[in-house]
Amino acid sequence: MTPSVSESWTRIEKWLADHAPAAHAALAPPADSADIAAVERVIGGPLPRPLVASLRRHDGLRGHGFTLIPGCYAPMGARGIADEWRRLQGFYDVSTEEEDDAADDFMKTGFSSALYGHPRLIPIARDGMGGHLVLDHRPEPDRGRVHVVEPVEGLLRVPHEKWSSLPALMEAIAGSLETGRPLNGHTPGVNEERMLHWDFGPASR
């Protein structure tokens, strides 16, 4: 059984406190309930429970220069999620019939430009160059999965099982930090400022 987001956060926090204290200090405090409710009003429905659990642990990061998720992604706080959701949705203009076709193509090919900005794809992290991680809140079959979104390529489906849900990804991050093994081709390290960074290296298995 996959550990909860909260359990994985406990492991991540401990590793950062022991090995990368500057990164630990950059973790933001918990999100206010009012900010979470505000996001839900913006997107028109409740946020996925794992995302709420993560926001109640840390409302993103304080400052810049620290990326918790391999691929240079920094988790966003509640207000950042709302802002990016609004911005990305502005790119989405697909009819219901086209959306069904795009969803089928996405499952077959693993990428889709038509689904870029879909309102049920909730941005949860960004890389500073226009890329995002989004949590799939559409109906089955990919509900709950974490996808990559790039401005040019569009929506990309990472096939690894560690991206099958936010709890699975958080557990994988905790395990990579604790063992030093690469995750999705990135290996954790600590720089001179005692800040976590991810080195691109041999792909994980």
mmCIF file of C-alpha atoms in Angstrom:
data_model
loop_
_atom_site.group_PDB
_atom_site.id
_atom_site.type_symbol
_atom_site.label_atom_id
_atom_site.label_comp_id
_atom_site.label_asym_id
_atom_site.label_seq_id
_atom_site.Cartn_x
_atom_site.Cartn_y
_atom_site.Cartn_z
ATOM 1 C CA MET A 1 0.000 0.000 0.000
ATOM 2 C CA THR A 2 1.330 3.430 -0.955
ATOM 3 C CA PRO A 3 2.099 5.644 2.064
ATOM 4 C CA SER A 4 0.077 8.807 2.448
ATOM 5 C CA VAL A 5 1.373 12.165 1.281
ATOM 6 C CA SER A 6 1.756 13.190 4.922
ATOM 7 C CA GLU A 7 3.899 10.124 5.704
ATOM 8 C CA SER A 8 6.172 10.841 2.751
ATOM 9 C CA TRP A 9 6.451 14.498 3.766
ATOM 10 C CA THR A 10 7.693 13.365 7.185
ATOM 11 C CA ARG A 11 10.492 11.368 5.540
ATOM 12 C CA ILE A 12 11.355 14.202 3.141
ATOM 13 C CA GLU A 13 11.444 16.774 5.940
ATOM 14 C CA LYS A 14 13.752 14.592 8.035
ATOM 15 C CA TRP A 15 16.164 14.032 5.162
ATOM 16 C CA LEU A 16 16.258 17.722 4.297
ATOM 17 C CA ALA A 17 16.777 18.731 7.937
ATOM 18 C CA ASP A 18 19.688 16.272 8.237
ATOM 19 C CA HIS A 19 21.365 16.813 4.861
ATOM 20 C CA ALA A 20 20.074 20.008 3.219
ATOM 21 C CA PRO A 21 19.019 22.413 5.981
ATOM 22 C CA ALA A 22 18.779 25.368 3.598
ATOM 23 C CA ALA A 23 16.204 23.441 1.578
ATOM 24 C CA HIS A 24 14.361 22.466 4.750
ATOM 25 C CA ALA A 25 14.173 26.122 5.736
ATOM 26 C CA ALA A 26 12.703 26.947 2.320
ATOM 27 C CA LEU A 27 9.619 24.799 2.884
ATOM 28 C CA ALA A 28 6.639 27.087 3.372
ATOM 29 C CA PRO A 29 4.297 26.693 6.348
ATOM 30 C CA PRO A 30 0.901 25.016 5.890
ATOM 31 C CA ALA A 31 -1.659 26.639 3.608
ATOM 32 C CA ASP A 32 -4.555 28.485 5.182
ATOM 33 C CA SER A 33 -7.928 26.812 4.859
ATOM 34 C CA ALA A 34 -9.195 30.032 3.296
ATOM 35 C CA ASP A 35 -6.571 29.846 0.539
ATOM 36 C CA ILE A 36 -7.445 26.216 -0.213
ATOM 37 C CA ALA A 37 -11.141 27.120 -0.350
ATOM 38 C CA ALA A 38 -10.299 30.004 -2.681
ATOM 39 C CA VAL A 39 -8.569 27.639 -5.117
ATOM 40 C CA GLU A 40 -11.589 25.341 -5.078
ATOM 41 C CA ARG A 41 -13.836 28.266 -5.942
ATOM 42 C CA VAL A 42 -11.572 29.185 -8.835
ATOM 43 C CA ILE A 43 -11.493 25.672 -10.342
ATOM 44 C CA GLY A 44 -15.168 25.067 -9.616
ATOM 45 C CA GLY A 45 -14.892 22.044 -7.344
ATOM 46 C CA PRO A 46 -12.914 20.336 -4.578
ATOM 47 C CA LEU A 47 -9.205 19.767 -4.990
ATOM 48 C CA PRO A 48 -7.972 16.152 -4.976
ATOM 49 C CA ARG A 49 -7.469 14.985 -1.398
ATOM 50 C CA PRO A 50 -3.745 14.167 -1.774
ATOM 51 C CA LEU A 51 -3.116 17.710 -3.018
ATOM 52 C CA VAL A 52 -5.022 19.188 -0.083
ATOM 53 C CA ALA A 53 -2.984 16.991 2.284
ATOM 54 C CA SER A 54 0.238 18.283 0.726
ATOM 55 C CA LEU A 55 -0.864 21.921 0.915
ATOM 56 C CA ARG A 56 -1.823 21.460 4.552
ATOM 57 C CA ARG A 57 1.750 20.323 5.145
ATOM 58 C CA HIS A 58 3.556 22.955 3.056
ATOM 59 C CA ASP A 59 2.051 25.747 0.984
ATOM 60 C CA GLY A 60 4.743 25.471 -1.658
ATOM 61 C CA LEU A 61 8.224 26.916 -1.135
ATOM 62 C CA ARG A 62 9.602 30.192 0.149
ATOM 63 C CA GLY A 63 11.856 31.947 -2.342
ATOM 64 C CA HIS A 64 13.615 30.425 -5.332
ATOM 65 C CA GLY A 65 16.667 28.277 -6.018
ATOM 66 C CA PHE A 66 15.208 25.046 -4.669
ATOM 67 C CA THR A 67 13.355 22.376 -6.626
ATOM 68 C CA LEU A 68 11.967 19.480 -4.640
ATOM 69 C CA ILE A 69 10.817 17.366 -7.571
ATOM 70 C CA PRO A 70 13.232 15.878 -10.164
ATOM 71 C CA GLY A 71 13.221 17.814 -13.413
ATOM 72 C CA CYS A 72 13.628 21.183 -11.645
ATOM 73 C CA TYR A 73 10.022 21.393 -10.478
ATOM 74 C CA ALA A 74 9.094 23.429 -7.414
ATOM 75 C CA PRO A 75 5.751 22.669 -5.737
ATOM 76 C CA MET A 76 3.368 25.610 -5.786
ATOM 77 C CA GLY A 77 1.294 27.020 -2.976
ATOM 78 C CA ALA A 78 -2.482 27.400 -3.109
ATOM 79 C CA ARG A 79 -2.442 30.902 -4.588
ATOM 80 C CA GLY A 80 0.106 29.901 -7.206
ATOM 81 C CA ILE A 81 -2.051 26.940 -8.203
ATOM 82 C CA ALA A 82 -5.061 29.208 -8.688
ATOM 83 C CA ASP A 83 -3.045 31.740 -10.713
ATOM 84 C CA GLU A 84 -1.476 29.118 -12.990
ATOM 85 C CA TRP A 85 -4.789 27.284 -13.463
ATOM 86 C CA ARG A 86 -6.383 30.514 -14.693
ATOM 87 C CA ARG A 87 -3.480 31.227 -17.032
ATOM 88 C CA LEU A 88 -3.299 27.715 -18.504
ATOM 89 C CA GLN A 89 -7.047 27.418 -18.968
ATOM 90 C CA GLY A 90 -6.891 30.406 -21.274
ATOM 91 C CA PHE A 91 -5.131 28.187 -23.834
ATOM 92 C CA TYR A 92 -7.855 25.529 -23.843
ATOM 93 C CA ASP A 93 -10.492 25.740 -26.568
ATOM 94 C CA VAL A 94 -11.660 22.253 -27.472
ATOM 95 C CA SER A 95 -15.190 20.973 -28.063
ATOM 96 C CA THR A 96 -16.559 17.965 -26.147
ATOM 97 C CA GLU A 97 -16.210 15.729 -29.193
ATOM 98 C CA GLU A 98 -12.666 16.921 -29.841
ATOM 99 C CA GLU A 99 -11.822 16.407 -26.163
ATOM 100 C CA ASP A 100 -12.926 12.765 -26.332
ATOM 101 C CA ASP A 101 -10.769 12.195 -29.403
ATOM 102 C CA ALA A 102 -7.830 13.994 -27.792
ATOM 103 C CA ALA A 103 -8.166 11.877 -24.637
ATOM 104 C CA ASP A 104 -8.109 8.674 -26.688
ATOM 105 C CA ASP A 105 -5.074 9.846 -28.649
ATOM 106 C CA PHE A 106 -3.324 10.826 -25.435
ATOM 107 C CA MET A 107 -3.661 7.307 -24.026
ATOM 108 C CA LYS A 108 -2.327 5.835 -27.274
ATOM 109 C CA THR A 109 0.580 8.190 -27.938
ATOM 110 C CA GLY A 110 1.458 9.592 -24.507
ATOM 111 C CA PHE A 111 1.277 13.236 -25.563
ATOM 112 C CA SER A 112 -1.351 15.799 -26.563
ATOM 113 C CA SER A 113 -1.248 19.446 -27.544
ATOM 114 C CA ALA A 114 -5.067 19.595 -27.626
ATOM 115 C CA LEU A 115 -5.336 18.911 -23.881
ATOM 116 C CA TYR A 116 -2.988 21.770 -22.962
ATOM 117 C CA GLY A 117 -4.782 23.896 -20.366
ATOM 118 C CA HIS A 118 -7.609 21.408 -19.750
ATOM 119 C CA PRO A 119 -9.574 22.699 -16.723
ATOM 120 C CA ARG A 120 -9.410 19.317 -14.966
ATOM 121 C CA LEU A 121 -5.613 19.242 -15.125
ATOM 122 C CA ILE A 122 -4.548 21.035 -11.964
ATOM 123 C CA PRO A 123 -1.037 22.548 -11.923
ATOM 124 C CA ILE A 124 0.875 21.543 -8.795
ATOM 125 C CA ALA A 125 4.507 22.448 -9.610
ATOM 126 C CA ARG A 126 6.464 24.513 -12.139
ATOM 127 C CA ASP A 127 9.996 24.574 -13.470
ATOM 128 C CA GLY A 128 10.528 28.290 -14.086
ATOM 129 C CA MET A 129 10.715 27.848 -17.885
ATOM 130 C CA GLY A 130 7.018 27.489 -18.594
ATOM 131 C CA GLY A 131 6.752 23.802 -17.755
ATOM 132 C CA HIS A 132 4.440 22.340 -15.131
ATOM 133 C CA LEU A 133 3.434 19.180 -13.381
ATOM 134 C CA VAL A 134 -0.323 18.731 -13.346
ATOM 135 C CA LEU A 135 -2.580 16.435 -11.371
ATOM 136 C CA ASP A 136 -5.128 14.725 -13.598
ATOM 137 C CA HIS A 137 -8.598 15.288 -12.170
ATOM 138 C CA ARG A 138 -10.497 14.102 -15.247
ATOM 139 C CA PRO A 139 -12.594 10.912 -15.175
ATOM 140 C CA GLU A 140 -10.869 7.536 -15.590
ATOM 141 C CA PRO A 141 -8.543 6.071 -16.704
ATOM 142 C CA ASP A 142 -5.819 8.552 -15.660
ATOM 143 C CA ARG A 143 -7.566 10.231 -12.737
ATOM 144 C CA GLY A 144 -5.052 11.048 -10.013
ATOM 145 C CA ARG A 145 -1.990 10.624 -12.234
ATOM 146 C CA VAL A 146 0.772 13.234 -12.427
ATOM 147 C CA HIS A 147 1.603 14.490 -15.942
ATOM 148 C CA VAL A 148 4.191 16.845 -17.406
ATOM 149 C CA VAL A 149 3.040 19.928 -19.334
ATOM 150 C CA GLU A 150 5.407 21.780 -21.669
ATOM 151 C CA PRO A 151 4.543 24.963 -23.623
ATOM 152 C CA VAL A 152 5.552 23.470 -26.990
ATOM 153 C CA GLU A 153 4.955 19.717 -26.626
ATOM 154 C CA GLY A 154 1.754 20.034 -24.589
ATOM 155 C CA LEU A 155 0.649 17.320 -22.162
ATOM 156 C CA LEU A 156 3.111 14.435 -21.682
ATOM 157 C CA ARG A 157 2.311 11.158 -19.933
ATOM 158 C CA VAL A 158 5.208 9.769 -17.875
ATOM 159 C CA PRO A 159 4.785 5.979 -18.092
ATOM 160 C CA HIS A 160 6.654 5.121 -14.891
ATOM 161 C CA GLU A 161 4.425 3.774 -12.123
ATOM 162 C CA LYS A 162 5.967 6.256 -9.692
ATOM 163 C CA TRP A 163 3.937 8.966 -11.478
ATOM 164 C CA SER A 164 0.643 7.075 -11.106
ATOM 165 C CA SER A 165 -0.479 9.360 -8.263
ATOM 166 C CA LEU A 166 0.735 12.202 -6.072
ATOM 167 C CA PRO A 167 1.207 9.839 -3.081
ATOM 168 C CA ALA A 168 3.275 7.502 -5.297
ATOM 169 C CA LEU A 169 5.443 10.373 -6.540
ATOM 170 C CA MET A 170 5.981 11.735 -3.031
ATOM 171 C CA GLU A 171 6.956 8.264 -1.789
ATOM 172 C CA ALA A 172 9.391 7.936 -4.706
ATOM 173 C CA ILE A 173 10.978 11.303 -3.867
ATOM 174 C CA ALA A 174 11.386 10.277 -0.223
ATOM 175 C CA GLY A 175 12.933 6.966 -1.255
ATOM 176 C CA SER A 176 15.312 8.601 -3.721
ATOM 177 C CA LEU A 177 16.511 11.062 -1.096
ATOM 178 C CA GLU A 178 17.053 8.325 1.485
ATOM 179 C CA THR A 179 18.853 5.892 -0.837
ATOM 180 C CA GLY A 180 20.541 8.239 -3.306
ATOM 181 C CA ARG A 181 19.078 6.239 -6.189
ATOM 182 C CA PRO A 182 17.955 8.152 -9.282
ATOM 183 C CA LEU A 183 14.320 8.995 -9.860
ATOM 184 C CA ASN A 184 13.210 9.465 -13.453
ATOM 185 C CA GLY A 185 16.850 9.886 -14.446
ATOM 186 C CA HIS A 186 17.733 12.414 -11.709
ATOM 187 C CA THR A 187 19.917 11.773 -8.666
ATOM 188 C CA PRO A 188 19.614 13.864 -5.482
ATOM 189 C CA GLY A 189 22.576 15.864 -4.245
ATOM 190 C CA VAL A 190 23.431 18.742 -1.925
ATOM 191 C CA ASN A 191 25.399 21.802 -3.017
ATOM 192 C CA GLU A 192 27.738 24.057 -1.018
ATOM 193 C CA GLU A 193 24.799 26.129 0.219
ATOM 194 C CA ARG A 194 23.299 22.942 1.718
ATOM 195 C CA MET A 195 20.473 23.118 -0.801
ATOM 196 C CA LEU A 196 18.993 20.093 -2.515
ATOM 197 C CA HIS A 197 19.578 19.743 -6.245
ATOM 198 C CA TRP A 198 18.961 16.966 -8.757
ATOM 199 C CA ASP A 199 21.672 15.832 -11.143
ATOM 200 C CA PHE A 200 20.567 14.298 -14.434
ATOM 201 C CA GLY A 201 22.093 10.834 -14.688
ATOM 202 C CA PRO A 202 21.319 7.230 -15.553
ATOM 203 C CA ALA A 203 17.596 6.543 -15.872
ATOM 204 C CA SER A 204 15.884 4.876 -12.936
ATOM 205 C CA ARG A 205 14.449 1.391 -13.243
#
